[in-house]
Short mmCIF file of C-alpha atoms in Angstrom, two decimals:
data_model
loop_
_atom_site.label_atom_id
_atom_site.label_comp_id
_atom_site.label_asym_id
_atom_site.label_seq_id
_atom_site.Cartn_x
_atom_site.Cartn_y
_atom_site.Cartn_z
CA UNK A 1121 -9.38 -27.87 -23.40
CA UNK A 1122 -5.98 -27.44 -23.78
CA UNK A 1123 -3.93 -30.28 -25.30
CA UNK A 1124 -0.38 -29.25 -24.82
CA UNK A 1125 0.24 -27.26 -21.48
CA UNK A 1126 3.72 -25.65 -21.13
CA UNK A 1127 5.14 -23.82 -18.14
CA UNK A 1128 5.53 -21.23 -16.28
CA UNK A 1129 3.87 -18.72 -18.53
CA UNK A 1130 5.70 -16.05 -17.14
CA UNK A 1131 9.16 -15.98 -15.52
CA UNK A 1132 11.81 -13.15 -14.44
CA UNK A 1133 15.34 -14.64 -13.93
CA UNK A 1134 18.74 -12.44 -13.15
CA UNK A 1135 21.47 -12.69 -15.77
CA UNK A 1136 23.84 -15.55 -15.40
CA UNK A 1137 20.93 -18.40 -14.38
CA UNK A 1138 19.54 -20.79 -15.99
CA UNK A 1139 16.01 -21.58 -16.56
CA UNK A 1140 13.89 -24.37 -17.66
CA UNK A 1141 10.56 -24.28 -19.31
CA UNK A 1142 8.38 -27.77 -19.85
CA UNK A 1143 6.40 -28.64 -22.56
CA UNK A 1144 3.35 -31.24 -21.95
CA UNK A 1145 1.66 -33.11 -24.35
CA UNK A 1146 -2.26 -33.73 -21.78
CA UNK A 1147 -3.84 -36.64 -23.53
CA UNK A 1148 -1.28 -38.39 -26.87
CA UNK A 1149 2.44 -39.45 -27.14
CA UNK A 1150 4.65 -37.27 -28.75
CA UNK A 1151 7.61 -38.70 -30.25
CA UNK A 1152 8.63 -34.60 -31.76
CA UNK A 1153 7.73 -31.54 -29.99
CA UNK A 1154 8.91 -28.17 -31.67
CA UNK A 1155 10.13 -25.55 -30.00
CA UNK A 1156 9.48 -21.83 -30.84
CA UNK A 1157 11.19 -17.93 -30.23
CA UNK A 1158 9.28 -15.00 -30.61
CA UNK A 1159 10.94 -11.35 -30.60
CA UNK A 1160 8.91 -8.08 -30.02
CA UNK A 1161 6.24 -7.05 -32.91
CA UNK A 1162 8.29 -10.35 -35.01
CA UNK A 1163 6.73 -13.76 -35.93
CA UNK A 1164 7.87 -16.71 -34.67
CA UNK A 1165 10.55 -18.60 -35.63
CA UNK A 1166 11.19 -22.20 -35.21
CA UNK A 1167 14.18 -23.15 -32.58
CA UNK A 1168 14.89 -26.47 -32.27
CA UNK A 1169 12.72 -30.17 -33.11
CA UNK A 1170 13.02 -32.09 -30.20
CA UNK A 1171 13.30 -35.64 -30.41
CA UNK A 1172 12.01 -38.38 -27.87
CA UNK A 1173 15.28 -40.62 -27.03
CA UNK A 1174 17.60 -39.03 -29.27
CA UNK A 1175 19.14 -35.49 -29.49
CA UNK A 1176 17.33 -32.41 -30.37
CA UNK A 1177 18.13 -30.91 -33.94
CA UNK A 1178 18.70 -26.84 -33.92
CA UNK A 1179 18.00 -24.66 -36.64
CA UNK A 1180 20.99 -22.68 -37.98
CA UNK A 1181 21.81 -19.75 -35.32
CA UNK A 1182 20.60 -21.31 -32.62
CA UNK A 1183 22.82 -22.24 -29.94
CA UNK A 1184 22.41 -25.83 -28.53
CA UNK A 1185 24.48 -25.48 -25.74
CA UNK A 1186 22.92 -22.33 -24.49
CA UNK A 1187 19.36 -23.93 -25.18
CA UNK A 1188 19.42 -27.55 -23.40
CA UNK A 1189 16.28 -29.58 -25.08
CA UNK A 1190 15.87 -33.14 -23.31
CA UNK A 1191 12.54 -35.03 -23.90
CA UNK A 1192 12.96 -37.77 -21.90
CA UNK A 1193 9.59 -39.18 -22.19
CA UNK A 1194 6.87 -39.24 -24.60
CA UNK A 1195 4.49 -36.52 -23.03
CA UNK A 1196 7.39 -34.03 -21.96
CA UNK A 1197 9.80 -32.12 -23.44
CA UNK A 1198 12.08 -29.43 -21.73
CA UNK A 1199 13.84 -26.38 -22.68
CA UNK A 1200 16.77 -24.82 -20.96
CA UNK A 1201 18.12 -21.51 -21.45
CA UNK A 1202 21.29 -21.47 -19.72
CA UNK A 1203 23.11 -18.87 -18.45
CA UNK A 1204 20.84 -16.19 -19.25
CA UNK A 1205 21.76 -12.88 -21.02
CA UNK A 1206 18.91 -10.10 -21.55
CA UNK A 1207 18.71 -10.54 -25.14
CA UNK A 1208 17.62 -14.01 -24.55
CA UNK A 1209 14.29 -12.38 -23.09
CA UNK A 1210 11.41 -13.62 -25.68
CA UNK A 1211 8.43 -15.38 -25.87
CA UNK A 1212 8.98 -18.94 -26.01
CA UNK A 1213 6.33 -21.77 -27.33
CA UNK A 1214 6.19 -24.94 -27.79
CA UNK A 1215 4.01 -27.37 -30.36
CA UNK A 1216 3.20 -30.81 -30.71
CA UNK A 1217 1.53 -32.48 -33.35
CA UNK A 1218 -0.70 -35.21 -32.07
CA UNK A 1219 -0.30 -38.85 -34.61
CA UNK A 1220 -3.33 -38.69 -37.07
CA UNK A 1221 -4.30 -34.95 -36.95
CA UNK A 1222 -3.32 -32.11 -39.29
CA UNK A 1223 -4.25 -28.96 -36.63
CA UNK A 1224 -1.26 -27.90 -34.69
CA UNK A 1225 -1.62 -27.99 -30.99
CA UNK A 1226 1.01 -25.34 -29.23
CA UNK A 1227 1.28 -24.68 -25.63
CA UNK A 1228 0.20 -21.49 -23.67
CA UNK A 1229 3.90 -20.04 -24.31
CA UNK A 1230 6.46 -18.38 -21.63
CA UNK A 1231 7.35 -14.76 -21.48
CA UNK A 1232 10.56 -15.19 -20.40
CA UNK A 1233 12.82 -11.66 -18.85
CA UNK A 1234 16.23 -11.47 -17.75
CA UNK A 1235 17.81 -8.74 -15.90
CA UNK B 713 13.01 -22.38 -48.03
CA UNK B 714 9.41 -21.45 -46.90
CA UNK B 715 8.37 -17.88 -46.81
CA UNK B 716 5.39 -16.48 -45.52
CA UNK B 717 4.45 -12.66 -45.80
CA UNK B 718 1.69 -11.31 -44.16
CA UNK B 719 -0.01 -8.50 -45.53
CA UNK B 720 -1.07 -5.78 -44.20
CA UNK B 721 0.98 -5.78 -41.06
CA UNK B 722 -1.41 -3.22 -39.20
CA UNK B 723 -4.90 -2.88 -39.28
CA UNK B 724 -7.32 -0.83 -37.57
CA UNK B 725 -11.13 -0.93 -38.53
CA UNK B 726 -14.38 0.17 -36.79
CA UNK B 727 -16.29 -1.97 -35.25
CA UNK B 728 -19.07 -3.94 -37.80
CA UNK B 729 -16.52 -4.05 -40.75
CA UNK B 730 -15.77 -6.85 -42.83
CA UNK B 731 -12.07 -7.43 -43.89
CA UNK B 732 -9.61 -9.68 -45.45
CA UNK B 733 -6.04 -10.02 -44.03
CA UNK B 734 -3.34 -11.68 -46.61
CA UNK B 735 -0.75 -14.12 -46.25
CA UNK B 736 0.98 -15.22 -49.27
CA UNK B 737 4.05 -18.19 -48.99
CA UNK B 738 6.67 -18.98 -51.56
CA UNK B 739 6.60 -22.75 -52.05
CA UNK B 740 3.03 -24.11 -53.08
CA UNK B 741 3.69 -26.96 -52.18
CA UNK B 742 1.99 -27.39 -49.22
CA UNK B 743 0.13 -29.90 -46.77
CA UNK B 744 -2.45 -27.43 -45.78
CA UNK B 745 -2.20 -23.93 -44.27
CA UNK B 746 -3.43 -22.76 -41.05
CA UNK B 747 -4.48 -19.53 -39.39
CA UNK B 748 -3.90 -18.78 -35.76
CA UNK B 749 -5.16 -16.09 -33.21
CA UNK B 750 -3.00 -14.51 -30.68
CA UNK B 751 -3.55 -12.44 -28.05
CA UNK B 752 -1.12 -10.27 -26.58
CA UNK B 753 1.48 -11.76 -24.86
CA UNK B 754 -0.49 -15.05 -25.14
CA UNK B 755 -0.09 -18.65 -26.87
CA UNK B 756 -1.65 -19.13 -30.50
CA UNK B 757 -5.43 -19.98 -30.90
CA UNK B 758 -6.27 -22.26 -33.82
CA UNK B 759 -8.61 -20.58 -36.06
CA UNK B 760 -8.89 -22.32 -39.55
CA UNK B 761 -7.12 -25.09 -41.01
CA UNK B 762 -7.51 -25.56 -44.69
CA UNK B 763 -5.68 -28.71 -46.55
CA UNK B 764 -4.23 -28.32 -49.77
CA UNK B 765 -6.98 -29.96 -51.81
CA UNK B 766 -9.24 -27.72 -50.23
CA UNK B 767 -10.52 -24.32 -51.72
CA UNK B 768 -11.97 -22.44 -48.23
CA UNK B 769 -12.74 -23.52 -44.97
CA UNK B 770 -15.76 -21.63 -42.48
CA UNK B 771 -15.92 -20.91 -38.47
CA UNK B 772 -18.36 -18.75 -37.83
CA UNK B 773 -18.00 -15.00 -39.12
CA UNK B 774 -14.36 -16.23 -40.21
CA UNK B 775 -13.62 -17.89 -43.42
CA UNK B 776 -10.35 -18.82 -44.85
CA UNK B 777 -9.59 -19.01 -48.68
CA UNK B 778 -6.81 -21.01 -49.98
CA UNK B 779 -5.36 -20.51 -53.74
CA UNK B 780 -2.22 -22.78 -53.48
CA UNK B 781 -0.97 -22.04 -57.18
CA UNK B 782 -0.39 -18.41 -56.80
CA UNK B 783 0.78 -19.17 -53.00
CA UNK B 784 -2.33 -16.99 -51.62
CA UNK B 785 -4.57 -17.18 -48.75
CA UNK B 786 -6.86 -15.04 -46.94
CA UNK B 787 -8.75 -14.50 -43.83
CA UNK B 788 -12.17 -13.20 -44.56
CA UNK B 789 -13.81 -11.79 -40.94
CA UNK B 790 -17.09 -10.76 -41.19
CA UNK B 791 -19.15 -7.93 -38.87
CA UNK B 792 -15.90 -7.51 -36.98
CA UNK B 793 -16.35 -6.94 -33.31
CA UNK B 794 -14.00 -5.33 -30.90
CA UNK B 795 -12.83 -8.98 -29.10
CA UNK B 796 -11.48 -10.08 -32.39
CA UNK B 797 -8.71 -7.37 -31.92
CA UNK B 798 -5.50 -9.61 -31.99
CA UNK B 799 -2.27 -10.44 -34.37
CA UNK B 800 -3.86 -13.08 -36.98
CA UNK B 801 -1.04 -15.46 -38.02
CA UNK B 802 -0.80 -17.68 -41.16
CA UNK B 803 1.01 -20.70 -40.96
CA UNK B 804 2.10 -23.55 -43.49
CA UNK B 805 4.02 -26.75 -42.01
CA UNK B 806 6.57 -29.30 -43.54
CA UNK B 807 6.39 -32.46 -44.41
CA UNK B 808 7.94 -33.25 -40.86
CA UNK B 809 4.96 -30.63 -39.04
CA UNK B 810 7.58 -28.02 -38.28
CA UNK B 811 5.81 -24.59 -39.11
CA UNK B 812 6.83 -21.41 -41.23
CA UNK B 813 4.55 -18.81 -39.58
CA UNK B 814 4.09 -15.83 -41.27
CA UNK B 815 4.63 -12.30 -39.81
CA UNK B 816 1.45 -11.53 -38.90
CA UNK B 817 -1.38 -8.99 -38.79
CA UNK B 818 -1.98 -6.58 -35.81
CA UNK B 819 -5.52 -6.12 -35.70
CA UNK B 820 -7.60 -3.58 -34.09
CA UNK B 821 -11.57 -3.41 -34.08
CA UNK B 822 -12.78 0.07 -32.62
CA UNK B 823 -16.02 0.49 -30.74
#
C-alpha cells in the first residue's frame, strides 16, 4: 500500500484563494519531504525541500511567499499556494524518502485548477 | 547540474512488441537511478531501481540496464501489452534524495 498519501487529488479553486495541499508520510518519520510541479506534456521539476522544524529551502524561481511549506511534524508536510493565479494550475507531488531505503516513495499528487 | 533526457519522447507500438525507452543524465555520478510509471493525470509508480554498482535490475517483462560511465540507461519491456500504455520516467537523486526526473516517454501499446 501506499506509503506517502497526499491530498486532495483533485481541487478547483477561483483566482485570488489560497489553497493547501498535505503531504503524509503512513508508517516512518520524515525529517525532509520534497515537493514537486508538473506542467502539461513537461517532467517534473523539483519545488521546494521541506524541512521538519526549520524553514523550507526553494529552488531558484520559485516563489516562497506564494508557496507556504510548513512541516510541523514528522509525518506531515503542507503546501500552500496562495493567492492563486491560473498559471499556477499544475500537478503538484510530493516525496519522501523513508531512513534506510534507496526507492523513492511520492504521494498520489494534486491536480490543482484555478479559474 | 543534473540533466536527464529522455529519449524518444513518443512512442506508439502494437501490442506484443518488445522495446527499449532511453534516458541518458549528464553527471555519472550517481547513487542509483530509478524508473517510474505514470498514468495520466496520476502520481508516479515505482518500477525499477538500479544502484550504481549495479549493471541491470528485473520485474517481470521489465528490465532496466544501467551503464553509469557513458550516463545511459534503458528500460527494456518485453511482449508489451496495452495496460503498460503510460509516460515512463527516469529518475536519478542527490546525495540529499532530491530527484532530477527526466522528461519522459509517452507510451502507447495498440491492441
Amino acid at each position: 500500500g501506499a506509503v506517502v498519501s497526499q491530498h486532495p487529488s483533485r481541487v478547483i479553486c477561483k483566482s485570488g484563494t489560497s489553497v493547501k495541499i498535505e503531504c503524509r508520510s503512513l508508517d516512518f518519520q520524515a525529517t525532509t519531504m520534497f515537493w514537486y510541479r508538473q506542467f502539461p506534456k513537461k517532467s517534473l521539476m523539483l519545488m521546494a525541500t521541506s524541512n521538519e522544524g526549520s524553514k523550507a529551502t526553494y529552488e531558484q524561481g520559485v516563489e516562497k511567499d506564494k508557496f507556504l511549506i510548513n512541516h510541523a511534524s514528522l509525518t506531515l508536510s503542507t503546501l500552500t499556494v496562495t493567492s492563486a493565479h491560473p498559471e499556477d494550475s499544475s500537478f503538484y507531488i510530493c516525496s519522501a524518502p523513508r531512513p534506510g531505503e534507496a526507492e523513492a516513495f511520492f504521494g498520489q499528487g494534486t491536480r490543482l485548477t484555478v479559474v | 547540474k543534473q540533466e536527464v533526457t529522455q529519449i524518444p519522447a513518443a512512442l506508439s507500438v502494437p501490442e506484443g512488441e518488445n522495446l527499449v525507452l532511453n534516458c541518458s543524465f549528464t553527471d555519472s555520478a550517481i547513487y542509483n537511478l530509478q524508473w517510474f510509471r505514470q498514468d495520466p493525470g496520476k502520481g508516479l509508480t515505482s518500477l525499477l531501481l538500479i544502484q550504481s554498482s549495479q549493471r541491470e535490475q528485473t520485474s517481470g517483462r521489465l528490465n532496466a540496464s544501467l551503464d553509469k560511465s557513458s550516463g545511459r540507461s534503458t528500460l527494456y519491456i518485453a511482449a508489451s501489452q496495452p495496460g503498460d500504455s503510460a509516460t515512463y520516467l527516469c529518475a536519478v537523486p542527490n546525495t540529499g534524495n532530491q530527484f532530477y526526473f527526466g522528461t519522459g516517454t509517452s507510451l502507447t501499446v495498440i491492441p
